[in-house]
CSV table of C-alpha atoms and ligand atoms in Angstrom, one decimal:
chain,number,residue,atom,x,y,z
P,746,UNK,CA,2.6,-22.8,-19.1
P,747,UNK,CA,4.9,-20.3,-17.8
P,748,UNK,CA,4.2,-17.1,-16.6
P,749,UNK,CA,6.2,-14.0,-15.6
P,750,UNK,CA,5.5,-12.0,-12.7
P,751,UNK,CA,7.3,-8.6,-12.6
P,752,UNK,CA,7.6,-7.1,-9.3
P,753,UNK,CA,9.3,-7.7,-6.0
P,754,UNK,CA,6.8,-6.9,-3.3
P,755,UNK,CA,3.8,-8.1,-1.1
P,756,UNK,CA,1.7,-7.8,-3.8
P,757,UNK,CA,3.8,-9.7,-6.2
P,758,UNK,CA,4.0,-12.4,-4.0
P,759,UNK,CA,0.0,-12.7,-3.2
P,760,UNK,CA,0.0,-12.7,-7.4
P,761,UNK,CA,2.5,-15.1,-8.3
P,762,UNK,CA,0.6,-17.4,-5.1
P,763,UNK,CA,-2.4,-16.9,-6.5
P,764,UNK,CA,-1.5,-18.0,-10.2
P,765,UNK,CA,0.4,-20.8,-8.9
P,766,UNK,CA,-2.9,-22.4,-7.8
P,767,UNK,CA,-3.7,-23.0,-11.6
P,768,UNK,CA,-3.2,-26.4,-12.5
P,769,UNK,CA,-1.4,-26.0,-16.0
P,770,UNK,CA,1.2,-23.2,-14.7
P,771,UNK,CA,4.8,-25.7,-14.8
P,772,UNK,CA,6.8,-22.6,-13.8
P,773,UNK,CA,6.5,-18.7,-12.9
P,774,UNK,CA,9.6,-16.7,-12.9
P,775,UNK,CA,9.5,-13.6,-10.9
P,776,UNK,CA,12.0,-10.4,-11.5
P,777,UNK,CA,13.4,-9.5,-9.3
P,778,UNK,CA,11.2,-11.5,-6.6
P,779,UNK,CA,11.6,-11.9,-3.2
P,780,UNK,CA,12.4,-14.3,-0.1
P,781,UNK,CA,8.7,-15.4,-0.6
P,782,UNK,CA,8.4,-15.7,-4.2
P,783,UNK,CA,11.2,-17.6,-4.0
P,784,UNK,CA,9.7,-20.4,-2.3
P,785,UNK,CA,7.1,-20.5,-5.4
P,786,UNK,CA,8.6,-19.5,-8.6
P,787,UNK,CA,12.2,-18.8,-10.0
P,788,UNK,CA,13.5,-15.4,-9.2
P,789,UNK,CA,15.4,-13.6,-12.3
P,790,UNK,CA,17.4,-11.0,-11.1
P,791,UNK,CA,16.0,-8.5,-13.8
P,792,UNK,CA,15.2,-5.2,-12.4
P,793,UNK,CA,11.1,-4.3,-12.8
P,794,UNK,CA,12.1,-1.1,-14.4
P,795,UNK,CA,14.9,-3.1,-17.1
P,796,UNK,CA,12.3,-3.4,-19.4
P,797,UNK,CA,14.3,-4.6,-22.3
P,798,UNK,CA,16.3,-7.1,-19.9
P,799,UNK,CA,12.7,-8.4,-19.5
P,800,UNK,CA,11.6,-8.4,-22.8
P,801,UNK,CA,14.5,-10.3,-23.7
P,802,UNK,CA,13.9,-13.0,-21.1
P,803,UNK,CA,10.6,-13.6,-22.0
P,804,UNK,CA,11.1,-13.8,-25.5
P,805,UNK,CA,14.0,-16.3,-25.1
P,806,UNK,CA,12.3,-18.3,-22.8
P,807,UNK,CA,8.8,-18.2,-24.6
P,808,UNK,CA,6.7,-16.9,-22.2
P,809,UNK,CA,3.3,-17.5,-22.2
P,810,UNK,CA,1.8,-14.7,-20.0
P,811,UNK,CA,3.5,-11.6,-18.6
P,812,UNK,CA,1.9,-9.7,-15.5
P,813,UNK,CA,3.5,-6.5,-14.1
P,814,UNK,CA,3.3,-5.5,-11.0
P,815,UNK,CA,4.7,-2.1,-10.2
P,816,UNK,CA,4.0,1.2,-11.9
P,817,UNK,CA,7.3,2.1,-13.1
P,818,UNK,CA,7.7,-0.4,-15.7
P,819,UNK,CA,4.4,0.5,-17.6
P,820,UNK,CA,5.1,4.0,-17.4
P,821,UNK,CA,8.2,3.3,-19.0
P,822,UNK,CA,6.2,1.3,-21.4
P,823,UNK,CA,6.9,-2.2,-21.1
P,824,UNK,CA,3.7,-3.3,-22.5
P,825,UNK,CA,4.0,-1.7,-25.6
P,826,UNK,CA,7.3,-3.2,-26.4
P,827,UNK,CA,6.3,-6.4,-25.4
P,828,UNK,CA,3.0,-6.4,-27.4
P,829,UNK,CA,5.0,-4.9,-30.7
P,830,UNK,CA,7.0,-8.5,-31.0
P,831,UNK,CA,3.5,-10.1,-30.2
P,832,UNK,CA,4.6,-11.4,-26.7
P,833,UNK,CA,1.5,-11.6,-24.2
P,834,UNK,CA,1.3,-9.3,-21.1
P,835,UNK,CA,-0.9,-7.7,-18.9
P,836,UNK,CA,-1.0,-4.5,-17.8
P,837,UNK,CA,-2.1,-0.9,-19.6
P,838,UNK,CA,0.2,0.4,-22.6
P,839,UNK,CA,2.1,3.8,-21.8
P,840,UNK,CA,-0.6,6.3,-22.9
P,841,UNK,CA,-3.2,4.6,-20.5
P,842,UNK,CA,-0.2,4.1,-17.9
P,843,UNK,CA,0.1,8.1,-17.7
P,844,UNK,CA,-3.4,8.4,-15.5
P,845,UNK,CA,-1.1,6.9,-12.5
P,846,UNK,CA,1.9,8.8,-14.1
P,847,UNK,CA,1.3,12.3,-14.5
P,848,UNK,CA,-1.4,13.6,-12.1
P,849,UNK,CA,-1.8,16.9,-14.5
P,850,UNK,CA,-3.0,14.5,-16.9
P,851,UNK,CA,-5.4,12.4,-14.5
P,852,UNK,CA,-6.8,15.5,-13.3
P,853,UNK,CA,-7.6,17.2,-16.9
P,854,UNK,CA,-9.0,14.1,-18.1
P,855,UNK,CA,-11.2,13.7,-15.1
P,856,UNK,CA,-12.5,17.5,-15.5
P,857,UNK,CA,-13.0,17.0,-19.7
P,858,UNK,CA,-14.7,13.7,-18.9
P,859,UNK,CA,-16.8,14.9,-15.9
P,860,UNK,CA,-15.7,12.7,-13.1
P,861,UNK,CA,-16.0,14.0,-9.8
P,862,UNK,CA,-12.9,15.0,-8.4
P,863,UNK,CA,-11.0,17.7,-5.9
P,864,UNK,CA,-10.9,21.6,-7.9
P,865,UNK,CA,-7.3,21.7,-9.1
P,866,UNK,CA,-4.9,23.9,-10.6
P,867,UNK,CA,-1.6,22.8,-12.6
P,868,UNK,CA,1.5,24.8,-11.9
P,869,UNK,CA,4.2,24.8,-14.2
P,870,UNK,CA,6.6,27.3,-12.2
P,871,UNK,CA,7.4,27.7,-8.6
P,872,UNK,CA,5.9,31.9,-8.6
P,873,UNK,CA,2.9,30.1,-10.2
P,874,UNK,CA,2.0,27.4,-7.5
P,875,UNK,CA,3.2,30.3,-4.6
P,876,UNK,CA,0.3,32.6,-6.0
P,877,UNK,CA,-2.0,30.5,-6.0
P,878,UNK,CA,-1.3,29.0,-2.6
P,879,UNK,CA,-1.9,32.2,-1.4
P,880,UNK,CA,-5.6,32.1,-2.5
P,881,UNK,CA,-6.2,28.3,-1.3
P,882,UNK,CA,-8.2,27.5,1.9
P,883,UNK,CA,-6.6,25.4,4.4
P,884,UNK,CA,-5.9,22.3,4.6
P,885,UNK,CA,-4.9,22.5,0.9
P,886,UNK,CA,-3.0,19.5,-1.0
P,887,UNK,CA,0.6,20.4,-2.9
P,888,UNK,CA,1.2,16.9,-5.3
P,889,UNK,CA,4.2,16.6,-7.3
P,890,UNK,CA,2.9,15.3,-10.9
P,891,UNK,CA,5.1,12.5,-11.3
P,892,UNK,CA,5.7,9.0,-10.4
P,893,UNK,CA,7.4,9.5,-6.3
P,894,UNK,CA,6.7,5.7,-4.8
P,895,UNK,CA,4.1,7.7,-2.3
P,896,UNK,CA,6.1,10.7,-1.4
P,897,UNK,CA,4.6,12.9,-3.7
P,898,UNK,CA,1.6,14.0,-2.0
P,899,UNK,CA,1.6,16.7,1.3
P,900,UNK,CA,-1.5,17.7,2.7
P,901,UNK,CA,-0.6,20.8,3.9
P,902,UNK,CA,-2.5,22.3,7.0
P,903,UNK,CA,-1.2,26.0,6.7
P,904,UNK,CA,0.6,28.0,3.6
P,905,UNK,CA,3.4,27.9,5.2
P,906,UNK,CA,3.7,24.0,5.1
P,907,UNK,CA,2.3,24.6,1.2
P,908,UNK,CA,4.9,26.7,0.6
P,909,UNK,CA,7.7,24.0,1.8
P,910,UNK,CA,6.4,21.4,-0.4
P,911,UNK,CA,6.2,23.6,-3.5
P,912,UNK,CA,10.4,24.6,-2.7
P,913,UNK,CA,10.8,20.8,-2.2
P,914,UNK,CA,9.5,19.6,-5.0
P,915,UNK,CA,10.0,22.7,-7.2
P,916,UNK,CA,12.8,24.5,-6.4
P,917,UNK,CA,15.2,21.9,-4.1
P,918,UNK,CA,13.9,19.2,-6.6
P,919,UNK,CA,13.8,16.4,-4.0
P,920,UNK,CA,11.7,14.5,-6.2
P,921,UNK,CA,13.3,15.2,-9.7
P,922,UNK,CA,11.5,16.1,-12.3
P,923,UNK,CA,8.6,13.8,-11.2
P,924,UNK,CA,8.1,17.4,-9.1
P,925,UNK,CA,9.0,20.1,-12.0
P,926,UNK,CA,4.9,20.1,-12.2
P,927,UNK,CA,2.9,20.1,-9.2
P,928,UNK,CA,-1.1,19.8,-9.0
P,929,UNK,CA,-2.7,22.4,-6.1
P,930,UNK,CA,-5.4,20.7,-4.9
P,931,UNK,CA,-8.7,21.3,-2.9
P,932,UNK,CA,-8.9,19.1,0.4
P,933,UNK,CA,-11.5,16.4,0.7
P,934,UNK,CA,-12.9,15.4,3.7
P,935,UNK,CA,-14.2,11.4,4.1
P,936,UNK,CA,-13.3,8.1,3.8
P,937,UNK,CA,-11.0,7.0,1.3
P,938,UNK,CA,-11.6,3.4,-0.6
P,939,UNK,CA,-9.6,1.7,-2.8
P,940,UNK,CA,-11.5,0.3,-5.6
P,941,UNK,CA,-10.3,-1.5,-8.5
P,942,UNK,CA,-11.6,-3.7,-10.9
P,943,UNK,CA,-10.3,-5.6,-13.7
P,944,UNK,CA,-10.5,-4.4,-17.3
P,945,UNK,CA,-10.1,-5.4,-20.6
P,946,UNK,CA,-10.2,-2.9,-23.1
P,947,UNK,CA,-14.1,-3.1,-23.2
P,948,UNK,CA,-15.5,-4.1,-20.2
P,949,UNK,CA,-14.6,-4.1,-16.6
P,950,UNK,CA,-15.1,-6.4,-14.0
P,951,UNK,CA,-15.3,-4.8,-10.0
P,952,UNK,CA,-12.8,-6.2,-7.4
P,953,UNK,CA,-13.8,-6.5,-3.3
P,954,UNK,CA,-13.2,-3.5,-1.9
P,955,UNK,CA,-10.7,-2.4,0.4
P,956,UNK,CA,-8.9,0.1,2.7
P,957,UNK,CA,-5.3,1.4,3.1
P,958,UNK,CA,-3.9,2.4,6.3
P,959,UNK,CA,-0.9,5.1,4.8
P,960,UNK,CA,0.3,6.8,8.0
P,961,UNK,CA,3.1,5.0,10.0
P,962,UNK,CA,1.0,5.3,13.0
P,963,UNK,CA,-1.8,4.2,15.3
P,964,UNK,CA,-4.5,6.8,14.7
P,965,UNK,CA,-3.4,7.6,11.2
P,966,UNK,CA,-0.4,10.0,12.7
P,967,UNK,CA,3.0,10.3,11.4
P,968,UNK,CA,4.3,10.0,7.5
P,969,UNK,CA,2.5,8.6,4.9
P,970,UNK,CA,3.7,4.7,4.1
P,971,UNK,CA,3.5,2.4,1.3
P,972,UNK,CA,0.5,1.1,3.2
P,973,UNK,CA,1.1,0.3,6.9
P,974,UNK,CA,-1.9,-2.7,6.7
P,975,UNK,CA,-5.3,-3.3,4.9
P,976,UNK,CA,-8.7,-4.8,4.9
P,977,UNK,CA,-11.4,-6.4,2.9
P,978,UNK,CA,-14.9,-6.5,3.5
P,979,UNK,CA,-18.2,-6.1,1.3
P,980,UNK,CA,-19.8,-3.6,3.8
P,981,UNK,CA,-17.2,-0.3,2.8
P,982,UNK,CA,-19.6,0.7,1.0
P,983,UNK,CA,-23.0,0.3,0.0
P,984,UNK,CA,-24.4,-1.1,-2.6
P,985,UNK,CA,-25.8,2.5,-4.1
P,986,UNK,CA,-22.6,3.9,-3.5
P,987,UNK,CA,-21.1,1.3,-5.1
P,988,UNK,CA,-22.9,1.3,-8.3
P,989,UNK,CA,-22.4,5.0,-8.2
P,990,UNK,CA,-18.8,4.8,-8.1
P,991,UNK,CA,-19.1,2.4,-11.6
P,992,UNK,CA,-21.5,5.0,-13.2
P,993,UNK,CA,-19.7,8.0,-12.4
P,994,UNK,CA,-16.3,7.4,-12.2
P,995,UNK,CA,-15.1,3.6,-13.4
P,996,UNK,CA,-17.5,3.5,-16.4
P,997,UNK,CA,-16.7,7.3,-18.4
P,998,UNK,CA,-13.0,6.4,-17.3
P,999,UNK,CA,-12.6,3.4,-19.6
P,1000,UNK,CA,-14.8,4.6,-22.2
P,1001,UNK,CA,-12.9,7.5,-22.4
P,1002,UNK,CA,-9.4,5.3,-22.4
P,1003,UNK,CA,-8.4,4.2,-25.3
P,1004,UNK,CA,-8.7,-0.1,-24.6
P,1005,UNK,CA,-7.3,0.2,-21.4
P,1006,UNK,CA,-6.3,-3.5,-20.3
P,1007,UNK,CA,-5.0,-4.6,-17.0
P,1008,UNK,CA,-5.8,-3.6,-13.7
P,1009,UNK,CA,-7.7,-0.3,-13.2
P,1010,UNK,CA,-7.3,0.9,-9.2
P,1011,UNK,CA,-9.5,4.0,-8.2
P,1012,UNK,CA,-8.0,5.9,-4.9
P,1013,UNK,CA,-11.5,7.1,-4.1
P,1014,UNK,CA,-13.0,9.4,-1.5
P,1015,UNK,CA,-16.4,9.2,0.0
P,1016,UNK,CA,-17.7,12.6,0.4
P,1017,UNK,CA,-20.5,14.4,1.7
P,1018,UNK,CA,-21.6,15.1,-1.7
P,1019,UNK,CA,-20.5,11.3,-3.1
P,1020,UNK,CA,-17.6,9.6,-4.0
P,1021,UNK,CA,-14.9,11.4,-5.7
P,1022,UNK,CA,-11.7,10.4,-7.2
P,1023,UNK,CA,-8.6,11.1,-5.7
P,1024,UNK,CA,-6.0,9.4,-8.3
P,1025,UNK,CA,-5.7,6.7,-9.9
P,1026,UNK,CA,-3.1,3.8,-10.5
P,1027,UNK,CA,-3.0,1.3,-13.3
P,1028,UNK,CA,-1.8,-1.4,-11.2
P,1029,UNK,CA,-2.6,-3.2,-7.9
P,1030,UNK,CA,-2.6,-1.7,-5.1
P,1031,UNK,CA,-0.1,-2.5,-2.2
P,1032,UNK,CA,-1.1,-3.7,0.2
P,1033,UNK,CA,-4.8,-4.0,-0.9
P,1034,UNK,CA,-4.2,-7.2,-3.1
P,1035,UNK,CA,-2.7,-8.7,-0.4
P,1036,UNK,CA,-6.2,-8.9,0.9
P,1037,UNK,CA,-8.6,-9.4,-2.3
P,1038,UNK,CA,-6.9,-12.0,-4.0
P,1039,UNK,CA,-7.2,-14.3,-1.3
P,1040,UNK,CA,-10.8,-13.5,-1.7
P,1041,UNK,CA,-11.1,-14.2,-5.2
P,1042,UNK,CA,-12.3,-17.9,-6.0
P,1043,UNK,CA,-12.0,-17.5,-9.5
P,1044,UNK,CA,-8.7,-18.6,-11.1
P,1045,UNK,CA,-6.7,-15.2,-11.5
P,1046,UNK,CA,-4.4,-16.6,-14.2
P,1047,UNK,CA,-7.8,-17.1,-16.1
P,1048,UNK,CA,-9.1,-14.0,-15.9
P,1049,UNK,CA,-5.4,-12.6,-16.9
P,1050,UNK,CA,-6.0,-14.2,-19.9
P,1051,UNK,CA,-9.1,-13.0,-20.7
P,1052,UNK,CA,-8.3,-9.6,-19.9
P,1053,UNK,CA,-5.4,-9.9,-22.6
P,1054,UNK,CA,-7.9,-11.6,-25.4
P,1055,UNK,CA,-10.4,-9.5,-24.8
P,1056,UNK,CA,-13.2,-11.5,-23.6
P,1057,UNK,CA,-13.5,-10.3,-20.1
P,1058,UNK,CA,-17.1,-10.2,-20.3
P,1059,UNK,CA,-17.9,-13.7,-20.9
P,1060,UNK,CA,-16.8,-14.6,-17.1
P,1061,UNK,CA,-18.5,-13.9,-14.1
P,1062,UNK,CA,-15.9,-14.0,-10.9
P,1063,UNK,CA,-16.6,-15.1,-8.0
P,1064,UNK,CA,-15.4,-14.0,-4.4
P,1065,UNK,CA,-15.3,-15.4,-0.4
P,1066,UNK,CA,-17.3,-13.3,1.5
P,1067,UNK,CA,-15.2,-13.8,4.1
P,1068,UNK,CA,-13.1,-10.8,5.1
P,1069,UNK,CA,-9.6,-10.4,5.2
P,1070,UNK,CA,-6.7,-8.1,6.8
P,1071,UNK,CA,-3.0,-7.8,6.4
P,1072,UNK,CA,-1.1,-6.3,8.8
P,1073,UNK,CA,2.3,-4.9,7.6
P,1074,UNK,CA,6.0,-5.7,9.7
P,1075,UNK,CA,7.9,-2.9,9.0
P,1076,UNK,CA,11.5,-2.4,9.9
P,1077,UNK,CA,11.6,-0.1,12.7
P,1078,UNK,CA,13.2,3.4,10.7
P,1079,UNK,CA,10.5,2.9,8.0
P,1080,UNK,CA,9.9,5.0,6.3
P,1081,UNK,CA,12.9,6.7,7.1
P,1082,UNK,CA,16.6,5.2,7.2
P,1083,UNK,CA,16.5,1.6,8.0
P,1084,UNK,CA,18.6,-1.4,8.2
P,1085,UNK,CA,18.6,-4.2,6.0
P,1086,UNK,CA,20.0,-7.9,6.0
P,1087,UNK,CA,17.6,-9.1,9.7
P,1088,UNK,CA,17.4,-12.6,10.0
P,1089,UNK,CA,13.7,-13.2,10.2
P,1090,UNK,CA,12.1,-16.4,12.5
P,1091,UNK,CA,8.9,-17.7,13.7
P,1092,UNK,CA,7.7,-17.6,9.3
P,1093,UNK,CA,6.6,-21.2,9.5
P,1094,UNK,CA,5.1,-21.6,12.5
P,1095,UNK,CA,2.9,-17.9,11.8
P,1096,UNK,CA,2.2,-19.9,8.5
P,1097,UNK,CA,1.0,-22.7,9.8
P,1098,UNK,CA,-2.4,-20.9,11.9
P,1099,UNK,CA,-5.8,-21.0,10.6
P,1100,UNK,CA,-6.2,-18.7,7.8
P,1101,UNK,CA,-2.8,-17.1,7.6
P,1102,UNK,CA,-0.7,-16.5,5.1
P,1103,UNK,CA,2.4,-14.8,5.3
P,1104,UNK,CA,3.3,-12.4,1.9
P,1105,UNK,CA,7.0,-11.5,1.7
P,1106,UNK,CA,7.5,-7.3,1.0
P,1107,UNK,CA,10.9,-6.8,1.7
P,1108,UNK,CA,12.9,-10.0,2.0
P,1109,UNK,CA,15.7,-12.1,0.9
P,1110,UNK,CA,16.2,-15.7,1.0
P,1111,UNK,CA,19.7,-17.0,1.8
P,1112,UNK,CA,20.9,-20.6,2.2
P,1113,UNK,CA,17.6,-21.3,3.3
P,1114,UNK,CA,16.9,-18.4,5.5
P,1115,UNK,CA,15.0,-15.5,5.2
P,1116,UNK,CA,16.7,-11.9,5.9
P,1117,UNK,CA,15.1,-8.6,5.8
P,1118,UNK,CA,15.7,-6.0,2.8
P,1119,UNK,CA,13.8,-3.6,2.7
P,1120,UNK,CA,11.3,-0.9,5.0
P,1121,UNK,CA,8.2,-2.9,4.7
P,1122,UNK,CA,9.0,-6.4,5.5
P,1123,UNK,CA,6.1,-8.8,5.6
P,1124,UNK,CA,2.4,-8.7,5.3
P,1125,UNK,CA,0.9,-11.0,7.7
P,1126,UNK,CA,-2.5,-12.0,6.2
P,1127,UNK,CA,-5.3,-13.6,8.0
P,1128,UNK,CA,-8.7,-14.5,6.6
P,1129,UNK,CA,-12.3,-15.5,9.0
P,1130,UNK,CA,-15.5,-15.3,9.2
P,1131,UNK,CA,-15.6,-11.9,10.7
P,1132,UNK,CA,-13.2,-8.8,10.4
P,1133,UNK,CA,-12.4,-9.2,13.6
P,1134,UNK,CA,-11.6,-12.6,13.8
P,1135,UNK,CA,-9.5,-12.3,11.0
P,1136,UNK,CA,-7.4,-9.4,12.8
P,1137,UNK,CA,-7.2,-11.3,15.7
P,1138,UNK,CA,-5.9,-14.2,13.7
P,1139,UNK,CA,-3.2,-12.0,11.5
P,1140,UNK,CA,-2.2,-10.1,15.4
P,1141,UNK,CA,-1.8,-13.7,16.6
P,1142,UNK,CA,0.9,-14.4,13.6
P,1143,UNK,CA,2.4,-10.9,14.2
P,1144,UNK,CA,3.1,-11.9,17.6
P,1145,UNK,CA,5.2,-15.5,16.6
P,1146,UNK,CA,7.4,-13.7,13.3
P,1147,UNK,CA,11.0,-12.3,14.6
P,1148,UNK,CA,12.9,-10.3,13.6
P,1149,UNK,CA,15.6,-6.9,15.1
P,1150,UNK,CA,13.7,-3.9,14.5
P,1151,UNK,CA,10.2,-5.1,13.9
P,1152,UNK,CA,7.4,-2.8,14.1
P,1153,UNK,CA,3.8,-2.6,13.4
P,1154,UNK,CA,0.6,-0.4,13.2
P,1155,UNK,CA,-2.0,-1.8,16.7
P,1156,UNK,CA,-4.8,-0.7,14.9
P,1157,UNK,CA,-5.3,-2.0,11.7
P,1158,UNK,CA,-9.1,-2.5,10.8
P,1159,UNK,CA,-10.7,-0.4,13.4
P,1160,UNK,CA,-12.7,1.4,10.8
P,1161,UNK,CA,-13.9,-1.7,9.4
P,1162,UNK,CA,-14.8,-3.3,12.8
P,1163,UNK,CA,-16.9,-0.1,13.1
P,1164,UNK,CA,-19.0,-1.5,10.2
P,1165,UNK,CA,-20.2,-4.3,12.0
P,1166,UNK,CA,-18.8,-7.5,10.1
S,422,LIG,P1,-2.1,9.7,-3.4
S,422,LIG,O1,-0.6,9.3,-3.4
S,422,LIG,O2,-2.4,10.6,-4.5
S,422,LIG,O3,-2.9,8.5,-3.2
S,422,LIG,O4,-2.3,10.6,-2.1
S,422,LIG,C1,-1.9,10.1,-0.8
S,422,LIG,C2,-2.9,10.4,0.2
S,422,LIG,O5,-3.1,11.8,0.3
S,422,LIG,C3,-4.3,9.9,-0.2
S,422,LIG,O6,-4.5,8.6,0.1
S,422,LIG,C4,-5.2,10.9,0.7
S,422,LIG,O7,-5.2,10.4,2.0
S,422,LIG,C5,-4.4,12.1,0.6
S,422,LIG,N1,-5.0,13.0,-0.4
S,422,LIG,C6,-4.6,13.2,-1.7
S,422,LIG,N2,-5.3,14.1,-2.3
S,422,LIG,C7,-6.2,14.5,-1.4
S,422,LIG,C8,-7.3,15.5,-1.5
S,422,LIG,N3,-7.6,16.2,-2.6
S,422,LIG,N4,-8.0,15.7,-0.3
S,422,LIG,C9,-7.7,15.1,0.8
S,422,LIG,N5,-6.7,14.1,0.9
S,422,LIG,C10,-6.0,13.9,-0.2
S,423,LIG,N1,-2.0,1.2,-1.5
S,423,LIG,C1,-1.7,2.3,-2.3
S,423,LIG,C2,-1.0,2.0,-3.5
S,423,LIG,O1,-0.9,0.8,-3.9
S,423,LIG,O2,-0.6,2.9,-4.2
């Protein structure tokens, strides 16, 4: 079989390792890749947002499975013009795409349906969001509506700081149009899990659970990130919770979806009055696959499969209990201005420990050596029989990679450790 993997991050690379591991796959292709796919499939240097160079490719070289990664490409609608010539690929069509896409439309689909979710109000204009800032309670949340790779979002402890991301995004434009709407949002207080599950137009299929670290700093201080590290363990939340987040939030989500297919991720926070949903994405998250698909034991390019004919149902997936934790080497800058094109050592040897993997983020691979490009670098991935093992483990590896510049959160996992596993 061949398989296409669009994508170029961490996350592509834990999904084109983990569909490698199927026995009939004779060759993935991976566009654009990285340094680490590399080592595992052929990188195409197709774009993830060219989605007609990549409709071409996969028609001309007869595909038999496409998986997308990133959240651009099936807001732009790849699936549906793949699906139109027949060609097989996973991931949800445009309309469904748009609850990652447009916030506006997440948030009034969550309010029609009844899923629990922060009050909100839409603003169209820049005199309409400062108004109503001026009747919020602080901390209030400003969100740009479009797609903004993470920098869309300010929590904003005082009007004032309101106020500044409503003339970024509205007025300065900063964002482009992805800010010509923004969402004013009431603050949530709790813990945030990410939550995703595999669906297939019918029925859906829950994932390990996991949690981000966004801020560039120990203690969750500085800027948020693309996700500074993560963990999985079966103890975030508990099992009442959990069924409660399927029943009142997962569930009315895909009944009310018209045959969403692909990968369904709830950004959800755990309050006082029960879980609540702070946005979904229609993808994987980064890093969090980086630590549930080494906990899957079921083979993903089957269940990729069944997700795209429908019979989702029929399989029951299995999962390590083990835990897992990445840790993420950033370039030191991140997420600021940074320098690329860092020869990176020390990959083999961190490879090499018990339970590590290494995922490639931001990478390059040049006659045979890898160089950095790009703000978040690696994802250093241990698994073990405890949480804490596992982070010792994945600090260990940190510890033996090279590279000028590196950089990395100390404190990845403390939460979790808190949990007792
Ligand atoms: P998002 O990009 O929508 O996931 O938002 C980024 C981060 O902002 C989330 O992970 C939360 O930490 C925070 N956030 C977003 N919306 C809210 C909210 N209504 N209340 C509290 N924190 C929020
Ligand atoms: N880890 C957050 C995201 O993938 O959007």
């Amino acid at each position: 079989m061949k398989i296409l993997v669009i994508g170029s991050g961490g996350r592509e690379h834990a999904i084109v390792d983990a569909i490698g591991r199927h026995p009939q796959v004779k060759q993935i292709y991976a566009a654009p890749g990285n340094g680490g796919t590399a080592g595992l499939a052929t990188n195409v240097s197709i774009a993830a947002d060219d989605i007609h160079g990549l409709f071409e490719f996969a028609r001309n070289e007869r595909m038999d499975l496409t998986f997308v990664g990133p959240e651009v490409p099936l807001s732009l609608g790849v699936v549906d013009l793949f699906q139109k010539d027949g060609l097989k690929i996973v991931g949800p069509n445009a309309a469904n795409a748009r609850l990652e896409s447009s916030k506006s439309f997440a948030k009034q689909f969550f309010r029609e349906h009844k899923i629990p979710t922060a009050d909100f109000w839409p603003c169209q204009s820049a005199a309409e969001a400062y108004a109503r800032l001026d009747s919020m309670r602080y901390p209030a949340v400003v969100k740009a509506d479009g797609l903004a790779a993470g920098k869309g979002v300010v929590v904003a402890e005082t009007r004032e700081q309101a106020r500044a991301a409503v003339r970024d995004f509205m007025e300065s434009g900063t964002l482009g149009t992805a800010g010509s709407t923004v969402v004013i949002e009431e603050f949530l207080t709790g813990e945030e899990v990410s939550f995703m599950v595999f669906a297939d137009g019918e029925s859906a299929q829950p994932m390990v659970m996991a949690q981000d670290h966004k801020r560039r700093f120990d203690g969750d201080k500085g800027p948020n990130t693309g996700g500074m590290g993560a963990y999985s363990i079966d103890t975030i939340l508990s099992p009442e919770q959990h069924d409660e987040v399927m029943r009142a939030i997962i569930r009315p989500t895909l009944k009310n979806a018209v045959n969403f297919a692909g990968i369904l991720y709830a950004g959800l926070m755990i309050t006082a009055t029960g879980p609540k949903i702070i946005e979904y994405n229609t993808r994987f998250g980064d890093p969090e696959t980086q630590v549930v698909l080494p906990r899957l034991k079921s083979d993903l390019l089957e269940v990729l499969f069944d997700i795209a004919e429908h019979r989702l149902d029929s399989r029951k997936l299995e999962w390590d209990p083990e835990p897992a934790a990445t840790i993420a080497l950033v370039a030191s800058g991140y997420p600021g201005k940074i320098e690329n094109g860092k020869r990176i050592t020390g990959l083999e040897k961190a490879g090499r420990q018990e339970g590590v993997k290494v995922y490639h983020a931001g990478t390059r691979m040049e006659d045979g050596s890898v160089f950095t490009s790009g703000g978040r670098v690696l994802n250093v991935t241990a698994r073990a029989a405890t949480l804490t093992q596992a982070l010792d483990r994945a600090y260990a590896a940190c510890e033996m990679i090279e590279f000028e510049g590196k950089d990395y959160r100390r404190d990845i996992g403390r939460k979790g450790m808190a949990k007792k596993r």
